[in-house]
Short mmCIF file of C-alpha atoms in Angstrom, two decimals:
data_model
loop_
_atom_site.label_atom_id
_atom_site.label_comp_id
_atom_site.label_asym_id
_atom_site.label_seq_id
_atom_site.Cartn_x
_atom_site.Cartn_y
_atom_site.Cartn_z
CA UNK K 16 0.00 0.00 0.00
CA UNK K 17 2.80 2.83 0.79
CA UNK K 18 4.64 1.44 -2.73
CA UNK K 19 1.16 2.02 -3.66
CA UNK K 20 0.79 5.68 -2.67
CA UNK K 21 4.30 6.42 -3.96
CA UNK K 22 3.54 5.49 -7.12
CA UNK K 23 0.03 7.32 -7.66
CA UNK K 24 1.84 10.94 -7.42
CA UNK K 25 4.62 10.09 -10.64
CA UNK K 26 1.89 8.61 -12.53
CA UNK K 27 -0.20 11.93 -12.35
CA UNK K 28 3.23 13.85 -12.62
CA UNK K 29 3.68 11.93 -16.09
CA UNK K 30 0.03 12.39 -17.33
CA UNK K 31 0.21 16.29 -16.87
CA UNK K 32 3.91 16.52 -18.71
CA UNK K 33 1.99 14.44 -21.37
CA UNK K 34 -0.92 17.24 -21.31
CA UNK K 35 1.31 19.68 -21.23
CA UNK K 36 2.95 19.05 -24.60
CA UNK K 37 0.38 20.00 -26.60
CA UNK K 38 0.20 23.85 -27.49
CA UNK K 39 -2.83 26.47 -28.78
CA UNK K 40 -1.58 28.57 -31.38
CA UNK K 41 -3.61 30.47 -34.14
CA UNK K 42 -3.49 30.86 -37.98
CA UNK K 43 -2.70 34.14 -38.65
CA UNK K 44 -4.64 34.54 -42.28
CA UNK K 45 -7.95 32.66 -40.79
CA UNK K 46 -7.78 33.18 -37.22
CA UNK K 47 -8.54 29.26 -36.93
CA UNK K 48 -6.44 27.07 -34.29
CA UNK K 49 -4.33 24.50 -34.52
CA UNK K 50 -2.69 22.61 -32.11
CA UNK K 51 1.07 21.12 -31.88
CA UNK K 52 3.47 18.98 -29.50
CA UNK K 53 6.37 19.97 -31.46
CA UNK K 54 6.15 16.41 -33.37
CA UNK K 55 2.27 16.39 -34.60
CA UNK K 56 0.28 19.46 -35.74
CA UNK K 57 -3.11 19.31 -36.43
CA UNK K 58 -6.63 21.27 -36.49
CA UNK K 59 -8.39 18.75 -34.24
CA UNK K 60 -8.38 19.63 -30.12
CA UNK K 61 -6.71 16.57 -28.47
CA UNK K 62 -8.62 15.03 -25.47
CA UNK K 63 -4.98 15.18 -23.85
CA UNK K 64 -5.57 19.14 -23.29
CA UNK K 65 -8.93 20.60 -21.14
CA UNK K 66 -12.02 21.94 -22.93
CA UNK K 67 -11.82 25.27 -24.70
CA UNK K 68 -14.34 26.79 -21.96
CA UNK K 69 -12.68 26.04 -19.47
CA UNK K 70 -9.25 27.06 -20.70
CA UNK K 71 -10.62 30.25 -21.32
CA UNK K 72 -11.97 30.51 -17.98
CA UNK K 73 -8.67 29.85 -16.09
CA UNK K 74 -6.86 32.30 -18.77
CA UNK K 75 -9.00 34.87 -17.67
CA UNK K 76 -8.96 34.16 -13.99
CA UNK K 77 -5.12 34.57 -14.39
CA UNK K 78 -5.20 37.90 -16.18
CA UNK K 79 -3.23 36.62 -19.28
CA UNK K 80 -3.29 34.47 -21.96
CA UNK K 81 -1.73 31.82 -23.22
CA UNK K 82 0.42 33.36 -25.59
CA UNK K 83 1.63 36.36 -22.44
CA UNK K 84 3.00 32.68 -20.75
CA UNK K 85 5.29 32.30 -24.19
CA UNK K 86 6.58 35.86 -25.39
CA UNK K 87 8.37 34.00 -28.04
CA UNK K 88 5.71 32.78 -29.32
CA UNK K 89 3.49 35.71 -29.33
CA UNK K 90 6.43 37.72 -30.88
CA UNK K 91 5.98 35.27 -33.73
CA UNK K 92 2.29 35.11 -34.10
CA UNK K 93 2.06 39.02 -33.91
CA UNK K 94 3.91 39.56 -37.19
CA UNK K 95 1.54 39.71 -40.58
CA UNK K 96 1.35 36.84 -43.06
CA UNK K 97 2.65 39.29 -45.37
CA UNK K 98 5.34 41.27 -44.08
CA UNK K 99 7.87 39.55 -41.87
CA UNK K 100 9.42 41.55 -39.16
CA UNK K 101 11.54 44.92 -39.73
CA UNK K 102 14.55 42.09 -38.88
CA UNK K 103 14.01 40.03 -41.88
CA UNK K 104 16.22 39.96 -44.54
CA UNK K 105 13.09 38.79 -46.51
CA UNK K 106 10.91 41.42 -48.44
CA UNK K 107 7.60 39.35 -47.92
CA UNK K 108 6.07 35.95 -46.73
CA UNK K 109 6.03 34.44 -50.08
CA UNK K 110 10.02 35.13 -49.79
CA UNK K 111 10.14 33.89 -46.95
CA UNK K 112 8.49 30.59 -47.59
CA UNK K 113 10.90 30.49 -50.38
CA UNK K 114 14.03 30.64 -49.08
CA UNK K 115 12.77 27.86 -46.50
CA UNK K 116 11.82 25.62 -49.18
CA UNK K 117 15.25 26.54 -50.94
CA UNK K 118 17.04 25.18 -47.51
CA UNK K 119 14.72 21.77 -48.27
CA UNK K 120 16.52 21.74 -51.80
CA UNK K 121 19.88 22.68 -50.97
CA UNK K 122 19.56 19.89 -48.10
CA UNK K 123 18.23 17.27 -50.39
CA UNK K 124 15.31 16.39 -48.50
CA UNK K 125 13.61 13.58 -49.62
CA UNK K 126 9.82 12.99 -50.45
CA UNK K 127 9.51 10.37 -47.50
CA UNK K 128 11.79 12.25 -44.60
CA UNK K 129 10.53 12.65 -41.10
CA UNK K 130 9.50 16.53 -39.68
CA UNK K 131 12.24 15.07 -36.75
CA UNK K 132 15.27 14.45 -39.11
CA UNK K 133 14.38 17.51 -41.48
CA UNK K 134 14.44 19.36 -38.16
CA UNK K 135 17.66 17.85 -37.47
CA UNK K 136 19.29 18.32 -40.79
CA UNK K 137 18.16 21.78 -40.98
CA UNK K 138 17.32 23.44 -37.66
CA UNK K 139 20.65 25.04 -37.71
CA UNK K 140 20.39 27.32 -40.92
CA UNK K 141 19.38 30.36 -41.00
CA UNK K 142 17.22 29.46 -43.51
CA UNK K 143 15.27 27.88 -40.90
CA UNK K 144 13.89 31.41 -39.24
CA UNK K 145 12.38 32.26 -42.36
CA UNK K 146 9.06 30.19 -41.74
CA UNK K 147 8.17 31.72 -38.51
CA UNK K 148 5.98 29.24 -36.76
CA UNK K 149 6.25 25.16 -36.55
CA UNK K 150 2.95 25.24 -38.57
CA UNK K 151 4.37 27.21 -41.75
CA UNK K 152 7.48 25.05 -41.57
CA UNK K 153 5.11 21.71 -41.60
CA UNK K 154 2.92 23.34 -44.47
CA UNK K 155 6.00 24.19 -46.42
CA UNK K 156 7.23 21.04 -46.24
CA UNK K 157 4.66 19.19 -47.13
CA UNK K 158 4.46 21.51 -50.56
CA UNK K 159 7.98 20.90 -51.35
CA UNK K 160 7.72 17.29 -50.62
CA UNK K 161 4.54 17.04 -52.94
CA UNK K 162 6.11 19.22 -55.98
CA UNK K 163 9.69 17.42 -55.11
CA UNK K 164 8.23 13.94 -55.49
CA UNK K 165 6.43 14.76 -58.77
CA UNK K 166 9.65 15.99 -59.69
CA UNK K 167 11.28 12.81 -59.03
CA UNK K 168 8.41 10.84 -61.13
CA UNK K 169 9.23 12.17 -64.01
CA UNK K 170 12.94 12.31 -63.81
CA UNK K 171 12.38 8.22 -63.36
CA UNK K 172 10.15 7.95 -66.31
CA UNK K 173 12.32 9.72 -68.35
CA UNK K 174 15.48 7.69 -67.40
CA UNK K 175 13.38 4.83 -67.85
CA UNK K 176 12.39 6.39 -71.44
CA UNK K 177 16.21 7.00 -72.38
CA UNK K 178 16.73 3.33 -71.27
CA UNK K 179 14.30 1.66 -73.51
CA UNK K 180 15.63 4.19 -76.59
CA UNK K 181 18.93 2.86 -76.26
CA UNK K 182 18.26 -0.90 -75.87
CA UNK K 183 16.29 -0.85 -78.97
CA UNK K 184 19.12 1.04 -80.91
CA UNK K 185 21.48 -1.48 -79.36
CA UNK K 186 18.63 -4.24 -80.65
CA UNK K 187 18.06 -2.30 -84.57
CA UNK K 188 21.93 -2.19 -84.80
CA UNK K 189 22.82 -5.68 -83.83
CA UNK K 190 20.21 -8.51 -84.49
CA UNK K 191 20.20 -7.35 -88.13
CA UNK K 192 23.16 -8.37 -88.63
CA UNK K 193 23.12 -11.52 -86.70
CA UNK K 194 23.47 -14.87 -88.47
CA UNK K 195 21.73 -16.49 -85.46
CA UNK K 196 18.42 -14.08 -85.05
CA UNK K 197 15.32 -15.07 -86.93
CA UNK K 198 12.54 -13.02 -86.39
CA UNK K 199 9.66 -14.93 -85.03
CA UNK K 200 11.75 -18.11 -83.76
CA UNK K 201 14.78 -16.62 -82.08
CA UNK K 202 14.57 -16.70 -78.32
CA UNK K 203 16.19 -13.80 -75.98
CA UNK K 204 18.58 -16.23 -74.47
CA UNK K 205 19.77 -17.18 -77.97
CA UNK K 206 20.76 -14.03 -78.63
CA UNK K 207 21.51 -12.66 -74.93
CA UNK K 208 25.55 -12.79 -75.65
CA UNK K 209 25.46 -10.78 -78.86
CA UNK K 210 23.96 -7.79 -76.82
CA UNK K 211 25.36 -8.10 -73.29
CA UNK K 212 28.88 -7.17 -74.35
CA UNK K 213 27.21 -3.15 -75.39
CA UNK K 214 26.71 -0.98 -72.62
CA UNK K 215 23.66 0.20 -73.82
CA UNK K 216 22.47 -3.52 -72.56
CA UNK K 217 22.39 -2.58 -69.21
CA UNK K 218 20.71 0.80 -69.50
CA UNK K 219 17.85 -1.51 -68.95
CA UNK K 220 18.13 -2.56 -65.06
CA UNK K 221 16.81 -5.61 -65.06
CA UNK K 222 16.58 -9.05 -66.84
CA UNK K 223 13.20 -9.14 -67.15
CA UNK K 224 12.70 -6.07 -68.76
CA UNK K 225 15.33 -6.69 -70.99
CA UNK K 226 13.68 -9.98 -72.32
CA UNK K 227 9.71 -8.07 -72.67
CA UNK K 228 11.46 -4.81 -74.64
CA UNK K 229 13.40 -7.87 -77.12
CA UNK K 230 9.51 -9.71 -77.74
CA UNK K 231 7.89 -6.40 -78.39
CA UNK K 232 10.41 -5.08 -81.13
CA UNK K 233 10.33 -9.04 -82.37
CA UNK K 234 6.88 -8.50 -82.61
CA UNK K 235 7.19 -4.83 -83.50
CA UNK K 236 9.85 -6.10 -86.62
CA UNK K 237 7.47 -8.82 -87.72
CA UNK K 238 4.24 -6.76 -88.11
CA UNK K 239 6.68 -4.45 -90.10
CA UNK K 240 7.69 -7.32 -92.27
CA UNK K 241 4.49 -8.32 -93.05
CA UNK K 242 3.59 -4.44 -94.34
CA UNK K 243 6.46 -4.40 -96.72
CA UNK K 244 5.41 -8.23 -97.79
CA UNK K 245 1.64 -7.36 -98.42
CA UNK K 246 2.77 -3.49 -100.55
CA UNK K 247 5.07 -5.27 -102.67
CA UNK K 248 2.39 -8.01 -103.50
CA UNK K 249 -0.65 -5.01 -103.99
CA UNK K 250 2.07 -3.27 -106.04
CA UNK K 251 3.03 -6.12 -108.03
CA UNK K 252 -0.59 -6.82 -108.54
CA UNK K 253 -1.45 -3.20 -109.78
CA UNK K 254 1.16 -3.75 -112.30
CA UNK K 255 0.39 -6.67 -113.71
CA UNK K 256 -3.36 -5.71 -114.64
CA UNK K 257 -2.16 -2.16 -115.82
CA UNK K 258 0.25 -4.80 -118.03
CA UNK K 259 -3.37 -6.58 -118.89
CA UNK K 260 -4.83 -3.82 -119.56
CA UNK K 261 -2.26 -2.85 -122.06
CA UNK K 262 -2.99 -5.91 -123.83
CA UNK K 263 -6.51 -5.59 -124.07
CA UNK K 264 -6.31 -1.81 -125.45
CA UNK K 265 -4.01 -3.51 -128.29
CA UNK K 266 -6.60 -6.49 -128.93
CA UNK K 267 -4.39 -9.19 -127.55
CA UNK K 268 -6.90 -9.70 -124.49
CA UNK K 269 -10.80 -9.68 -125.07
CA UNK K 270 -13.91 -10.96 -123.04
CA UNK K 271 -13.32 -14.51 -124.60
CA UNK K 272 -9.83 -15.17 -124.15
CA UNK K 273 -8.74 -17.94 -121.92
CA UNK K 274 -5.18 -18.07 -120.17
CA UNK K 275 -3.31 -20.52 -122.60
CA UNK K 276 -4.33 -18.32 -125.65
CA UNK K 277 -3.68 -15.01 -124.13
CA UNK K 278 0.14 -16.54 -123.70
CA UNK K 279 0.40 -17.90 -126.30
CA UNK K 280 -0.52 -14.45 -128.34
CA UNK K 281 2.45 -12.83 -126.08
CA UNK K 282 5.89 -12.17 -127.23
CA UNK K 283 8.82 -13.51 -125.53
CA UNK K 284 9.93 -9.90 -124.56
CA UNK K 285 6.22 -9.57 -123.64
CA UNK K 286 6.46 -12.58 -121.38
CA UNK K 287 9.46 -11.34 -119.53
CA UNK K 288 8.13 -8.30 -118.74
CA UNK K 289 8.57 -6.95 -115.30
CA UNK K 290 4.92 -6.30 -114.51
CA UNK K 291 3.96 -9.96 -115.84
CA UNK K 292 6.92 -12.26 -115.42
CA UNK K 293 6.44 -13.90 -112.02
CA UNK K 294 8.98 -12.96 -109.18
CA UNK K 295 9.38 -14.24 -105.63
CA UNK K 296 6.14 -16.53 -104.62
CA UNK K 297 5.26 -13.92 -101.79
CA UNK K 298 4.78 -11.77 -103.93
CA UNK K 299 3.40 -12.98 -107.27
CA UNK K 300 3.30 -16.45 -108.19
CA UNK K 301 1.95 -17.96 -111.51
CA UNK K 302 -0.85 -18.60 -109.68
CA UNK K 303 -1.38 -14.95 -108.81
CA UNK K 304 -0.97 -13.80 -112.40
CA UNK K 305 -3.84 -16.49 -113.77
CA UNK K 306 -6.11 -15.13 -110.73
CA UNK K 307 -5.82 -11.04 -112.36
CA UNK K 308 -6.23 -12.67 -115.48
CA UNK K 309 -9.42 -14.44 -114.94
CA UNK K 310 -10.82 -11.36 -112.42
CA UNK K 311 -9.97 -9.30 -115.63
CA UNK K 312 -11.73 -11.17 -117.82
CA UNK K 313 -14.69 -11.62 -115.80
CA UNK K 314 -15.07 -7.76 -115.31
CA UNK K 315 -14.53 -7.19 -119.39
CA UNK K 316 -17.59 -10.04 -120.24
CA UNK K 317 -19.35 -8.01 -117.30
CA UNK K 318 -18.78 -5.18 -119.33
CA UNK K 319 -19.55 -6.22 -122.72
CA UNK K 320 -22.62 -7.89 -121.14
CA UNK K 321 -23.56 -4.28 -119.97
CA UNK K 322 -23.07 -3.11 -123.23
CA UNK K 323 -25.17 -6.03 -125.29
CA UNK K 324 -27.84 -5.16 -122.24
CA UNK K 325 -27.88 -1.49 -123.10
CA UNK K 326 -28.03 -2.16 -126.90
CA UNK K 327 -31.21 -4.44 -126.37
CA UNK K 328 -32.76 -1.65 -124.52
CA UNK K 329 -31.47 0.97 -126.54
CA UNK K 330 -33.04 -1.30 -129.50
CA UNK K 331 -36.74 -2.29 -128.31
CA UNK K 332 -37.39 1.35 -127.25
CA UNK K 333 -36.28 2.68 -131.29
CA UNK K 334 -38.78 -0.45 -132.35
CA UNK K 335 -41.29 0.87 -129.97
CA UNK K 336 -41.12 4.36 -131.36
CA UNK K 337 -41.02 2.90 -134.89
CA UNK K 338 -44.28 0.53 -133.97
CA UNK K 339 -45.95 3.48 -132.37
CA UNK K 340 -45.65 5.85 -136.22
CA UNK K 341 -46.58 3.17 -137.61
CA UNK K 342 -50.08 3.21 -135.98
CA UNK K 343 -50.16 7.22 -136.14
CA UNK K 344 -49.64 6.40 -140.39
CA UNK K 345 -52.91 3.82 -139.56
CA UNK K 346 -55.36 6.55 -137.55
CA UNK K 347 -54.22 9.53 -140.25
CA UNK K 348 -55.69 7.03 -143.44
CA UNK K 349 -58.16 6.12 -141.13
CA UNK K 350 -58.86 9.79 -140.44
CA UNK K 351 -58.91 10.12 -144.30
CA UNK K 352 -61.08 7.46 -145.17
CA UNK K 353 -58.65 5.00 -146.94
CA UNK K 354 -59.38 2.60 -143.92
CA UNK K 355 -62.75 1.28 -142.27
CA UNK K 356 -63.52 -1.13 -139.73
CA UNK K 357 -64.09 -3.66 -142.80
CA UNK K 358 -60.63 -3.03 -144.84
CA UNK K 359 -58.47 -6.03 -144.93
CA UNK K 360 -54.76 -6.35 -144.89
CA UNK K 361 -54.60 -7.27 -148.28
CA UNK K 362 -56.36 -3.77 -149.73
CA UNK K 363 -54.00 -1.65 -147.85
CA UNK K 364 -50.81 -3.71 -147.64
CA UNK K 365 -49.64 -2.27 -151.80
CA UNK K 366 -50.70 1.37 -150.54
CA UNK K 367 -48.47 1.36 -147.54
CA UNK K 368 -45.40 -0.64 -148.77
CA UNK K 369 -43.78 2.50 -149.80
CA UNK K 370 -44.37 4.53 -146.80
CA UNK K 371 -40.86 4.99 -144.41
CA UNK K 372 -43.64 3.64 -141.61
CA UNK K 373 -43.68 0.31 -142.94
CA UNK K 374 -40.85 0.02 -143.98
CA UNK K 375 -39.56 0.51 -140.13
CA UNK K 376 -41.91 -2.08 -138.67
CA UNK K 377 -41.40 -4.76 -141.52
CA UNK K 378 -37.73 -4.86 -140.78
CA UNK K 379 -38.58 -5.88 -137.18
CA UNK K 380 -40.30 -8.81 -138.71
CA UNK K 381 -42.54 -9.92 -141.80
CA UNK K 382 -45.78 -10.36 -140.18
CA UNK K 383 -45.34 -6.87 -137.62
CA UNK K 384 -47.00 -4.54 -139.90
CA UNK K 385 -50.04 -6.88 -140.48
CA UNK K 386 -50.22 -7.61 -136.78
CA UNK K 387 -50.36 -4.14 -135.74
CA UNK K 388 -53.29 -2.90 -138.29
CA UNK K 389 -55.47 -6.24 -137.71
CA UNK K 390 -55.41 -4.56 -134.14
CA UNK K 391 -55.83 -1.15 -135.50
CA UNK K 392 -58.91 -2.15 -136.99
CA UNK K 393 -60.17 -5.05 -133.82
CA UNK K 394 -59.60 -2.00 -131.46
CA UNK K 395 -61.95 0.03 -134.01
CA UNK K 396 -64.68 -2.62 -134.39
CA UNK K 397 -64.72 -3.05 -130.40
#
């Protein structure tokens, strides 16, 4: 029990030294308060200090404030956010602030270090005074360590980006030339020795890497491949039916010719020419060459049946018009009285023979004319 009572008074001793940490101080631009033990600032009242009431109440019952206990303090908080004392070699806060985050820089601070070892590191400069409260020094820091870690990002990135250049230069200059690189079989541990004597090799950090960048321009090299294979095949192909259509503008190639007589109407020069003769099998075999021929010749026999199409048309509309006088010639006589509902071919066939009428419809056939003025005259009778 008197261990016991010993003990109860250092306990309480300990709790108010904990309490007793933790400090009221005021943000000059808002008026708002923020709280600090030197290690943690923040805007939330901790349950470790009494409520504001009744802080105010034993301020008051004192006769001075908090800030009257600490004239340092007070001599801080007292100066404007924008103009530092008559002291400072600083011509405003934003100056200030400035030159403290220029002591971060000049110290290398890191992105990840502690308030304790920046205070450590630093607390010493001059520098230091020009954020005049803990709270600016924390806010400062925490901007610099933001904008410096961005900073850092992209200086990584772009060393990473300067890497990757320079392995594939080391990869466009090397594999080329490399008996034992095939593109599309070769593994990266095939060629691995070939590239690990350049220095460029281990721009890249590590082996992993390394062996993705080498599949991608693989893949990368192949994909270009295959767009120089598949132009040289589409140009060889436009020049070979230009080189058809040659021969069908001199009468060589028509709508009925087949493959063995369009060679065989070729000349040797003819057959070796460049657009025709057959070259590598990628990229025109003889194959190839009878496939342009035939889709060549099916679009000329779709063309001259166009034009037979057209000519039929072209043709029953002029017999139409011709069938159409023909039976104007009928009503005129009709009109005139050479014709009545009783006439029969035979007494008007002599008088119309001559007429350019007739003549028009009996070239479309021997028995049109007759046809057409037996219905003239059925029409009539109806």
């Amino acid at each position: 029990a008197t261990a016991a009572s010993k003990d109860t008074p250092s306990a309480a001793n300990a709790t108010t030294a904990a309490k007793s940490k933790w400090q009221t101080y005021s943000d000059e631009s808002t008026g708002k308060k923020y709280y600090s033990d030197g290690v943690t600032t923040t805007w939330v009242r901790p349950s470790e200090l009494p409520p504001e009431d009744a802080e105010d109440k034993s301020k008051q019952k004192r006769g001075v404030s908090f800030q009257d206990e600490n004239p340092r303090k007070k001599k801080r908080h007292s100066q404007t956010a924008d103009a530092p004392s008559p002291q400072s070699p600083y011509a405003n806060k934003a100056e200030a602030l400035a030159a403290f985050k220029g002591l971060l820089l000049a110290k290398d601070i890191a992105p990840t270090t502690k308030w304790a070892d920046v205070l450590r590191v630093c607390g010493e400069d001059a520098r230091w005074s020009a954020a005049s409260t803990t709270g600016e020094r924390k806010q400062a820091l925490a901007e610099y360590q933001t904008k410096r870690a961005n900073e850092l990002r992209d200086v990584k990135r772009q060393e990473k980006v300067r890497a990757k250049e320079a392995f594939v230069r080391l990869l466009t200059e090397v594999l080329p030339k490399e008996k034992k690189f095939t593109a599309g079989a070769s593994r990266f541990m095939d060629i691995r020795d070939s590239l690990s004597k350049d220095d460029r090799f281990y721009a890249v950090e590590d082996e992993t890497s390394r062996e993705e960048l080498f599949y991608e321009w693989v893949e990368e090299l192949r994909k270009k491949e295959e767009r120089g294979k598949r132009n040289k095949r589409r140009e060889a192909k436009e020049g070979c039916i230009k080189f058809l259509k040659g021969k069908e503008e001199e009468g060589k190639l028509t709508f009925a010719s087949t493959w063995s007589t369009f060679l065989s109407s070729l000349t040797p020069t003819e057959l070796l020419d460049t657009r025709f003769a057959t070259t590598s099998p990628h990229i025109m075999s003889d194959s190839d060459r009878q496939l342009y021929f035939s889709d060549h010749v099916i679009e000329l026999q779709n063309a001259e049946d166009e034009k037979r199409r057209r000519i039929r048309d072209a043709r029953r509309r002029a017999e139409k018009a011709q069938r159409d006088a023909f039976r104007e010639a009928l009503v005129k006589m009709a009109k005139e009285g050479l014709i009545v509902p009783e006439t029969r071919w035979r007494g008007i066939e002599e008088r119309v023979s001559g007429d350019g009428e007739f003549e028009a419809v009996q070239a479309q056939g021997r028995e049109v004319a007759r046809e057409l003025f037996e219905d003239f005259v059925y029409d009539w009778k109806e």
